[in-house]
Structure formats: structure tokens, C-alpha cells
Amino acid sequence: MPRSFLVKKHFTSKKPNYSELESQTVIISPFLYESYPLPVIPQPDLLTSGAFYPPLVWDAGLLSSFFTSEPEYPASPPSPVEDSKPLDLTSLSSEEDDCSKASEPPSPCSPASGADKFQCLECSKAYSTFTGLSKHRQLHCEEAQGRKAFSCKYCDKEYVSLGALKMHIRSHTLPCVCKICGKAFSRPWLLQGHIRTHTGEKPFSCTHCNRAFADRSNLRAHLQTHSDVKKYQCQACARTFSRMSLLHKHQETGCPGPR
DNA sequence: CTGGGGACGGGGCCC
DNA sequence: TGGGCCCCGTCCCCA
């Protein structure tokens, strides 16, 4: 994964021109967010809004679209994506609206005749409304997929909730864009932290030495330097380190073994 | 080489 | 359900 430190050199070795940023030095995020309520970086075609929704999560918009323009249960178009993830029934796509694609054709659910117009072809249960059938179909999909019913279209990650998946999707779409340098982030507060690299704002201060930090995690790591006994200890030699990475490096290269 | 700082990512929790 | 925030963690750079 490309790391964003690639842009770091612009700001660490040289001070940014803060005079250009004075208008937004203190109150940062609201203005910038308002300037970029939606992704301003051109998104590839696959990053459509429809891609955020797994096939079987039927929302009002999806349902209405069926009742207005797509009365029949959607057929499942062949997708090149499914080959790589044969058991992934919920690969996000604006086109794959049917979680049953792995077990078809034919589609297990389709409108039936009579009072219960919508019948599940998998278990023959019939429902009078499409909503009822949809909820029923979701049960089939959850059974087939186990607990993690939401998988990301862009990677192999799987999540138990749609919310968690949406949050993860943002790491692919990067909707939060820095107005100053154009760098994109997955979440507003990540952008906010990044903007501090432009403004020099350091709201987190060490109570021991008053040194200020722009990042809370960095302050936490710094606080370890004030401690005689560091947080991370080598099980072999009992030496302690302020950071996990230092402990790992120690274990890989420099551990002399038990004292 | 080591320790520390800077920048950032992601999951989970809470409101 | 979504956003904010926290915590944990990683990676790079530098003294």
C-alpha cells in the first residue's frame, strides 16, 4: 500500500508557508470539509455509490427501484469478480444485486402468482410483498455465508455489519481531501490530523516536559520515554522498550537472550 | 545501531 | 446509522 509519508518531505524538513494558512490555522476542519463534502479526486468507475451496498441489503431506494422500473427479481449478470472469490456472495457491486448468484442459475427467488406474489425458489416460501421476500432471502444468504455477511469488493476484508464495511470502503474511496495539498484520507479526523502538519498546530502536550505534539498517539509514545519501565518488554531478556516496533527490532536483531 | 519523533491507517466504542 | 474519538499499531526519517 502506498504510504502517505511520500508527501512528508514537503513539510518536515521545511516549514510550510504558514502565512498562506493563517485564515484556517485554528479552526481547521469545518471549512475544509465544507469545501469538499464529496470526493473531489476523480473516482474510478468502480467507486460508485452503489458499490457501498452489499447485494442483499435492501434499502428503500433499492426496493423502490424494483417496484418502479424493475418489477422482476433481478437476474444475476455474470461478473468477472466472482471468480476470484467463489464464496463471496456479497461482493459489492452496483450490478450484482442478488446474493444467490453463486448458486444459480436459476435465481432462487422470483415473483409468484396469486395472493403471495413473491416466492422463494429455494424453500418455496411465498410472500405478498417484495420486502417480505427480501428479508427472507437475507436469511438464506446469512446462512450460506456465515456470520460475516459483508465483504469488500476491493479487497478480501469481511465485516459483520454494513456500517463497518462502509467505514472500510472509505479507505478505498478516500473521500476526505486536503484543500492545501490534495492528499486524500478515509476519515475526516485523519484529514484533521494531516492538516496540523500544514498549520503546525500541536494540541497535545506532555505533562512532564511540556513538549507538544500534533498527534495523540505520538504523545502517548513520547510519554513512554519518561517512564523507567517501558510498556513493551522482551520476554527473553526483560529489557523494556517504549514502542512495539523497537521491541520487535530488538527481538529480531539484538536480543542477547536471558540475563 | 538505537531511540525517538512525525505521519498515518484501521478497528472498535460511544453518542 | 453515521460521525467523532480513542487506542493500537506501522512505517519512515533522523539525531
mmCIF file of C-alpha atoms (C1' of nucleotides) in Angstrom:
data_model
loop_
_atom_site.group_PDB
_atom_site.id
_atom_site.type_symbol
_atom_site.label_atom_id
_atom_site.label_comp_id
_atom_site.label_asym_id
_atom_site.label_seq_id
_atom_site.Cartn_x
_atom_site.Cartn_y
_atom_site.Cartn_z
ATOM 1 C CA MET A 1 0.000 0.000 0.000
ATOM 2 C CA PRO A 2 1.401 3.384 -0.882
ATOM 3 C CA ARG A 3 2.252 5.273 2.186
ATOM 4 C CA SER A 4 1.492 8.866 2.621
ATOM 5 C CA PHE A 5 4.861 9.754 4.024
ATOM 6 C CA LEU A 6 5.759 10.312 0.458
ATOM 7 C CA VAL A 7 4.401 13.769 0.917
ATOM 8 C CA LYS A 8 6.062 14.212 4.255
ATOM 9 C CA LYS A 9 9.248 15.680 2.947
ATOM 10 C CA HIS A 10 7.388 18.702 1.778
ATOM 11 C CA PHE A 11 6.559 19.630 5.311
ATOM 12 C CA THR A 12 9.005 18.195 7.775
ATOM 13 C CA SER A 13 12.357 19.367 6.650
ATOM 14 C CA LYS A 14 10.996 22.723 5.656
ATOM 15 C CA LYS A 15 8.375 24.769 7.356
ATOM 16 C CA PRO A 16 5.298 25.289 5.242
ATOM 17 C CA ASN A 17 4.324 28.770 4.350
ATOM 18 C CA TYR A 18 2.045 29.329 7.270
ATOM 19 C CA SER A 19 1.170 32.797 6.172
ATOM 20 C CA GLU A 20 -0.892 31.205 3.467
ATOM 21 C CA LEU A 21 -2.728 29.156 6.024
ATOM 22 C CA GLU A 22 -3.460 31.775 8.591
ATOM 23 C CA SER A 23 -7.087 32.015 7.673
ATOM 24 C CA GLN A 24 -7.572 28.423 8.707
ATOM 25 C CA THR A 25 -4.891 27.889 11.268
ATOM 26 C CA VAL A 26 -7.056 27.451 14.297
ATOM 27 C CA ILE A 27 -10.397 26.286 13.105
ATOM 28 C CA ILE A 28 -9.411 23.755 10.577
ATOM 29 C CA SER A 29 -11.752 21.073 9.707
ATOM 30 C CA PRO A 30 -15.147 22.677 9.215
ATOM 31 C CA PHE A 31 -14.048 24.942 6.405
ATOM 32 C CA LEU A 32 -12.145 22.288 4.628
ATOM 33 C CA TYR A 33 -14.833 19.747 4.974
ATOM 34 C CA GLU A 34 -17.391 22.116 3.650
ATOM 35 C CA SER A 35 -15.191 22.727 0.718
ATOM 36 C CA TYR A 36 -15.060 19.047 -0.016
ATOM 37 C CA PRO A 37 -18.296 17.472 1.047
ATOM 38 C CA LEU A 38 -17.769 14.794 -1.549
ATOM 39 C CA PRO A 39 -14.682 13.312 -3.091
ATOM 40 C CA VAL A 40 -13.019 15.810 -5.316
ATOM 41 C CA ILE A 41 -10.426 13.431 -6.586
ATOM 42 C CA PRO A 42 -11.789 11.765 -9.670
ATOM 43 C CA GLN A 43 -13.009 8.374 -8.632
ATOM 44 C CA PRO A 44 -12.721 5.358 -10.855
ATOM 45 C CA ASP A 45 -15.870 3.948 -12.261
ATOM 46 C CA LEU A 46 -15.953 1.135 -9.799
ATOM 47 C CA LEU A 47 -16.209 3.536 -6.908
ATOM 48 C CA THR A 48 -19.835 4.258 -7.416
ATOM 49 C CA SER A 49 -22.273 4.808 -4.634
ATOM 50 C CA GLY A 50 -23.879 1.522 -5.440
ATOM 51 C CA ALA A 51 -20.689 -0.222 -4.600
ATOM 52 C CA PHE A 52 -21.206 0.645 -0.968
ATOM 53 C CA TYR A 53 -24.120 -1.676 -0.614
ATOM 54 C CA PRO A 54 -23.942 -5.407 -0.480
ATOM 55 C CA PRO A 55 -26.452 -7.083 -2.680
ATOM 56 C CA LEU A 56 -28.819 -8.297 -0.050
ATOM 57 C CA VAL A 57 -29.049 -5.169 1.985
ATOM 58 C CA TRP A 58 -32.229 -3.898 0.538
ATOM 59 C CA ASP A 59 -32.836 -0.307 1.321
ATOM 60 C CA ALA A 60 -35.793 1.830 0.462
ATOM 61 C CA GLY A 61 -34.177 3.167 -2.651
ATOM 62 C CA LEU A 62 -33.365 -0.234 -3.962
ATOM 63 C CA LEU A 63 -36.811 -1.532 -3.252
ATOM 64 C CA SER A 64 -38.479 1.414 -4.863
ATOM 65 C CA SER A 65 -36.337 0.970 -7.914
ATOM 66 C CA PHE A 66 -37.638 -2.517 -8.238
ATOM 67 C CA PHE A 67 -41.215 -1.554 -7.862
ATOM 68 C CA THR A 68 -40.989 1.316 -10.266
ATOM 69 C CA SER A 69 -38.711 0.219 -13.009
ATOM 70 C CA GLU A 70 -37.645 -3.317 -12.290
ATOM 71 C CA PRO A 71 -40.648 -5.356 -11.314
ATOM 72 C CA GLU A 72 -38.964 -8.667 -11.746
ATOM 73 C CA TYR A 73 -36.427 -10.063 -9.388
ATOM 74 C CA PRO A 74 -33.111 -9.087 -10.833
ATOM 75 C CA ALA A 75 -31.249 -11.560 -12.899
ATOM 76 C CA SER A 76 -27.639 -12.054 -11.977
ATOM 77 C CA PRO A 77 -25.290 -10.876 -14.663
ATOM 78 C CA PRO A 78 -22.048 -12.738 -14.965
ATOM 79 C CA SER A 79 -19.288 -10.944 -13.189
ATOM 80 C CA PRO A 80 -15.551 -11.356 -13.562
ATOM 81 C CA VAL A 81 -15.182 -10.535 -9.907
ATOM 82 C CA GLU A 82 -16.864 -13.601 -8.605
ATOM 83 C CA ASP A 83 -14.253 -15.938 -9.989
ATOM 84 C CA SER A 84 -11.686 -14.781 -7.529
ATOM 85 C CA LYS A 85 -13.997 -15.127 -4.552
ATOM 86 C CA PRO A 86 -16.289 -18.043 -5.172
ATOM 87 C CA LEU A 87 -17.842 -17.992 -1.733
ATOM 88 C CA ASP A 88 -18.167 -14.284 -1.550
ATOM 89 C CA LEU A 89 -21.835 -13.831 -2.114
ATOM 90 C CA THR A 90 -21.858 -10.231 -1.206
ATOM 91 C CA SER A 91 -19.134 -8.763 -3.299
ATOM 92 C CA LEU A 92 -20.064 -5.164 -3.546
ATOM 93 C CA SER A 93 -21.336 -4.128 -6.859
ATOM 94 C CA SER A 94 -23.925 -1.872 -8.290
ATOM 95 C CA GLU A 95 -24.799 -4.589 -10.708
ATOM 96 C CA GLU A 96 -24.789 -7.735 -8.655
ATOM 97 C CA ASP A 97 -27.988 -7.356 -6.774
ATOM 98 C CA ASP A 98 -28.581 -10.953 -5.980
ATOM 99 C CA CYS A 99 -26.666 -12.763 -3.286
ATOM 100 C CA SER A 100 -27.775 -16.023 -4.774
ATOM 101 C CA LYS A 101 -25.585 -15.720 -7.813
ATOM 102 C CA ALA A 102 -23.241 -18.378 -6.531
ATOM 103 C CA SER A 103 -25.940 -20.999 -6.542
ATOM 104 C CA GLU A 104 -27.687 -20.097 -9.728
ATOM 105 C CA PRO A 105 -28.976 -20.205 -12.314
ATOM 106 C CA PRO A 106 -31.808 -20.031 -11.835
ATOM 107 C CA SER A 107 -32.455 -17.268 -9.354
ATOM 108 C CA PRO A 108 -33.931 -18.869 -6.256
ATOM 109 C CA CYS A 109 -36.486 -16.180 -5.732
ATOM 110 C CA SER A 110 -38.950 -14.775 -8.188
ATOM 111 C CA PRO A 111 -42.387 -13.215 -8.227
ATOM 112 C CA ALA A 112 -45.093 -15.829 -7.833
ATOM 113 C CA SER A 113 -48.693 -15.710 -8.814
ATOM 114 C CA GLY A 114 -51.724 -15.361 -6.585
ATOM 115 C CA ALA A 115 -52.005 -13.516 -3.290
ATOM 116 C CA ASP A 116 -48.374 -14.256 -2.367
ATOM 117 C CA LYS A 117 -46.741 -12.896 -5.450
ATOM 118 C CA PHE A 118 -43.142 -13.321 -4.325
ATOM 119 C CA GLN A 119 -41.891 -16.823 -3.791
ATOM 120 C CA CYS A 120 -38.500 -18.091 -2.712
ATOM 121 C CA LEU A 121 -37.390 -20.763 -5.127
ATOM 122 C CA GLU A 122 -35.002 -22.105 -2.546
ATOM 123 C CA CYS A 123 -37.563 -23.090 0.050
ATOM 124 C CA SER A 124 -40.847 -22.268 -1.733
ATOM 125 C CA LYS A 125 -41.966 -19.835 0.905
ATOM 126 C CA ALA A 126 -44.210 -17.191 -0.574
ATOM 127 C CA TYR A 127 -44.642 -13.579 0.433
ATOM 128 C CA SER A 128 -47.178 -10.984 -0.527
ATOM 129 C CA THR A 129 -44.621 -8.214 -0.639
ATOM 130 C CA PHE A 130 -41.196 -7.921 -2.092
ATOM 131 C CA THR A 131 -39.959 -6.620 1.236
ATOM 132 C CA GLY A 132 -41.040 -9.775 2.945
ATOM 133 C CA LEU A 133 -39.295 -11.890 0.380
ATOM 134 C CA SER A 134 -36.187 -9.778 0.602
ATOM 135 C CA LYS A 135 -35.912 -10.200 4.336
ATOM 136 C CA HIS A 136 -36.424 -13.897 3.918
ATOM 137 C CA ARG A 137 -33.760 -14.106 1.236
ATOM 138 C CA GLN A 138 -31.321 -12.346 3.520
ATOM 139 C CA LEU A 139 -31.672 -15.204 5.952
ATOM 140 C CA HIS A 140 -30.631 -17.620 3.239
ATOM 141 C CA CYS A 141 -27.621 -15.558 2.413
ATOM 142 C CA GLU A 142 -26.550 -15.200 6.018
ATOM 143 C CA GLU A 143 -26.852 -18.916 6.435
ATOM 144 C CA ALA A 144 -24.777 -19.531 3.365
ATOM 145 C CA GLN A 145 -22.083 -17.058 4.241
ATOM 146 C CA GLY A 146 -21.754 -17.473 7.938
ATOM 147 C CA ARG A 147 -21.646 -14.517 10.242
ATOM 148 C CA LYS A 148 -19.529 -12.129 8.241
ATOM 149 C CA ALA A 149 -22.092 -11.213 5.629
ATOM 150 C CA PHE A 150 -20.475 -8.093 4.222
ATOM 151 C CA SER A 151 -17.362 -8.364 2.138
ATOM 152 C CA CYS A 152 -15.443 -5.629 0.410
ATOM 153 C CA LYS A 153 -15.416 -5.510 -3.351
ATOM 154 C CA TYR A 154 -11.956 -4.050 -3.493
ATOM 155 C CA CYS A 155 -10.142 -6.384 -1.146
ATOM 156 C CA ASP A 156 -10.674 -9.573 0.838
ATOM 157 C CA LYS A 157 -11.879 -7.945 4.016
ATOM 158 C CA GLU A 158 -15.144 -9.116 5.515
ATOM 159 C CA TYR A 159 -17.314 -7.479 8.143
ATOM 160 C CA VAL A 160 -20.256 -8.420 10.288
ATOM 161 C CA SER A 161 -22.054 -5.128 9.819
ATOM 162 C CA LEU A 162 -22.771 -2.821 6.965
ATOM 163 C CA GLY A 163 -21.534 0.106 8.981
ATOM 164 C CA ALA A 164 -18.160 -1.470 9.482
ATOM 165 C CA LEU A 165 -17.982 -2.272 5.809
ATOM 166 C CA LYS A 166 -18.890 1.269 4.825
ATOM 167 C CA MET A 167 -16.179 2.559 7.103
ATOM 168 C CA HIS A 168 -13.710 0.241 5.481
ATOM 169 C CA ILE A 169 -14.820 1.215 1.983
ATOM 170 C CA ARG A 170 -13.785 4.751 2.792
ATOM 171 C CA SER A 171 -10.210 3.554 2.969
ATOM 172 C CA HIS A 172 -10.568 2.764 -0.718
ATOM 173 C CA THR A 173 -12.520 5.809 -1.815
ATOM 174 C CA LEU A 174 -10.697 8.350 0.388
ATOM 175 C CA PRO A 175 -13.425 10.977 0.451
ATOM 176 C CA CYS A 176 -11.649 13.489 2.689
ATOM 177 C CA VAL A 177 -9.278 15.644 0.707
ATOM 178 C CA CYS A 178 -6.823 18.193 1.992
ATOM 179 C CA LYS A 179 -7.533 21.548 0.479
ATOM 180 C CA ILE A 180 -3.923 22.521 0.759
ATOM 181 C CA CYS A 181 -2.042 19.641 -0.811
ATOM 182 C CA GLY A 182 -4.790 17.470 -2.250
ATOM 183 C CA LYS A 183 -3.923 14.411 -0.247
ATOM 184 C CA ALA A 184 -6.926 12.219 0.417
ATOM 185 C CA PHE A 185 -7.918 10.418 3.589
ATOM 186 C CA SER A 186 -10.527 7.943 4.616
ATOM 187 C CA ARG A 187 -11.881 9.853 7.575
ATOM 188 C CA PRO A 188 -12.306 13.493 8.495
ATOM 189 C CA TRP A 189 -10.256 13.270 11.659
ATOM 190 C CA LEU A 190 -7.376 11.751 9.714
ATOM 191 C CA LEU A 191 -7.541 14.754 7.468
ATOM 192 C CA GLN A 192 -7.684 16.967 10.506
ATOM 193 C CA GLY A 193 -4.517 15.415 11.838
ATOM 194 C CA HIS A 194 -2.874 15.822 8.480
ATOM 195 C CA ILE A 195 -3.805 19.483 8.308
ATOM 196 C CA ARG A 196 -1.876 20.015 11.515
ATOM 197 C CA THR A 197 1.241 19.172 9.550
ATOM 198 C CA HIS A 198 0.476 22.223 7.474
ATOM 199 C CA THR A 199 -0.524 24.536 10.278
ATOM 200 C CA GLY A 200 1.937 23.393 12.898
ATOM 201 C CA GLU A 201 -0.853 23.076 15.428
ATOM 202 C CA LYS A 202 0.132 20.795 18.313
ATOM 203 C CA PRO A 203 -2.748 20.456 20.725
ATOM 204 C CA PHE A 204 -1.341 17.534 22.717
ATOM 205 C CA SER A 205 1.220 18.458 25.346
ATOM 206 C CA CYS A 206 3.341 16.308 27.568
ATOM 207 C CA THR A 207 2.661 16.980 31.236
ATOM 208 C CA HIS A 208 6.258 16.109 32.086
ATOM 209 C CA CYS A 209 8.239 18.251 29.684
ATOM 210 C CA ASN A 210 5.588 20.407 28.041
ATOM 211 C CA ARG A 211 6.631 19.194 24.660
ATOM 212 C CA ALA A 212 3.724 19.460 22.263
ATOM 213 C CA PHE A 213 2.573 17.006 19.658
ATOM 214 C CA ALA A 214 0.131 17.146 16.814
ATOM 215 C CA ASP A 215 -0.872 13.532 17.249
ATOM 216 C CA ARG A 216 -2.187 11.941 20.402
ATOM 217 C CA SER A 217 -0.589 8.631 19.586
ATOM 218 C CA ASN A 218 2.757 10.300 19.267
ATOM 219 C CA LEU A 219 2.282 11.910 22.656
ATOM 220 C CA ARG A 220 1.454 8.530 24.096
ATOM 221 C CA ALA A 221 4.633 7.116 22.643
ATOM 222 C CA HIS A 222 6.546 10.082 23.938
ATOM 223 C CA LEU A 223 5.202 9.556 27.445
ATOM 224 C CA GLN A 224 6.854 6.177 27.400
ATOM 225 C CA THR A 225 10.212 7.893 27.171
ATOM 226 C CA HIS A 226 9.591 9.405 30.616
ATOM 227 C CA SER A 227 8.992 6.018 32.120
ATOM 228 C CA ASP A 228 11.831 3.977 33.566
ATOM 229 C CA VAL A 229 9.969 0.805 32.791
ATOM 230 C CA LYS A 230 8.725 0.918 29.261
ATOM 231 C CA LYS A 231 5.499 -0.589 28.133
ATOM 232 C CA TYR A 232 6.911 -3.242 25.865
ATOM 233 C CA GLN A 233 9.152 -5.848 27.417
ATOM 234 C CA CYS A 234 11.294 -8.516 25.817
ATOM 235 C CA GLN A 235 10.331 -11.874 27.281
ATOM 236 C CA ALA A 236 13.843 -13.205 26.721
ATOM 237 C CA CYS A 237 15.991 -10.529 28.358
ATOM 238 C CA ALA A 238 13.397 -8.461 30.238
ATOM 239 C CA ARG A 239 14.541 -5.289 28.589
ATOM 240 C CA THR A 240 11.740 -2.797 28.057
ATOM 241 C CA PHE A 241 11.011 -0.543 25.128
ATOM 242 C CA SER A 242 8.813 2.429 24.528
ATOM 243 C CA ARG A 243 7.476 1.098 21.276
ATOM 244 C CA MET A 244 6.402 -2.209 19.914
ATOM 245 C CA SER A 245 8.468 -1.625 16.821
ATOM 246 C CA LEU A 246 11.581 -1.173 18.912
ATOM 247 C CA LEU A 247 10.856 -4.380 20.757
ATOM 248 C CA HIS A 248 10.375 -6.222 17.512
ATOM 249 C CA LYS A 249 13.587 -4.851 16.135
ATOM 250 C CA HIS A 250 15.347 -5.832 19.325
ATOM 251 C CA GLN A 251 13.998 -9.352 19.187
ATOM 252 C CA GLU A 252 14.931 -9.768 15.572
ATOM 253 C CA THR A 253 18.453 -8.492 15.747
ATOM 254 C CA GLY A 254 19.822 -7.559 19.104
ATOM 255 C CA CYS A 255 18.401 -9.684 21.879
ATOM 256 C CA PRO A 256 21.255 -11.239 23.867
ATOM 257 C CA GLY A 257 18.929 -13.789 25.398
ATOM 258 C CA PRO A 258 18.037 -14.375 29.078
ATOM 259 C CA ARG A 259 20.040 -12.328 31.557
ATOM 260 C "C1'" DC B 1 22.543 0.766 15.728
ATOM 261 C "C1'" DT B 2 19.243 2.715 18.768
ATOM 262 C "C1'" DG B 3 15.754 5.633 20.396
ATOM 263 C "C1'" DG B 4 12.517 8.926 19.494
ATOM 264 C "C1'" DG B 5 9.528 11.867 16.607
ATOM 265 C "C1'" DG B 6 6.303 12.500 12.662
ATOM 266 C "C1'" DA B 7 2.619 10.959 9.909
ATOM 267 C "C1'" DC B 8 -0.777 7.993 9.174
ATOM 268 C "C1'" DG B 9 -4.183 3.628 8.955
ATOM 269 C "C1'" DG B 10 -7.788 0.794 10.860
ATOM 270 C "C1'" DG B 11 -10.975 -1.333 14.210
ATOM 271 C "C1'" DG B 12 -13.963 -0.518 17.905
ATOM 272 C "C1'" DC B 13 -16.678 2.148 21.034
ATOM 273 C "C1'" DC B 14 -19.808 5.769 22.234
ATOM 274 C "C1'" DC B 15 -23.152 9.248 21.423
ATOM 275 C "C1'" DT C 1 -26.931 4.701 11.194
ATOM 276 C "C1'" DG C 2 -23.241 7.862 10.957
ATOM 277 C "C1'" DG C 3 -19.693 10.681 12.854
ATOM 278 C "C1'" DG C 4 -16.291 11.617 16.324
ATOM 279 C "C1'" DC C 5 -12.993 9.903 19.033
ATOM 280 C "C1'" DC C 6 -9.755 6.657 21.183
ATOM 281 C "C1'" DC C 7 -6.478 3.210 21.077
ATOM 282 C "C1'" DC C 8 -3.248 0.403 18.970
ATOM 283 C "C1'" DG C 9 -0.225 -0.121 15.588
ATOM 284 C "C1'" DT C 10 3.022 0.623 11.477
ATOM 285 C "C1'" DC C 11 6.401 2.776 8.747
ATOM 286 C "C1'" DC C 12 9.786 6.202 7.714
ATOM 287 C "C1'" DC C 13 13.095 9.569 8.994
ATOM 288 C "C1'" DC C 14 16.589 11.498 11.726
ATOM 289 C "C1'" DA C 15 19.716 12.683 15.577
#
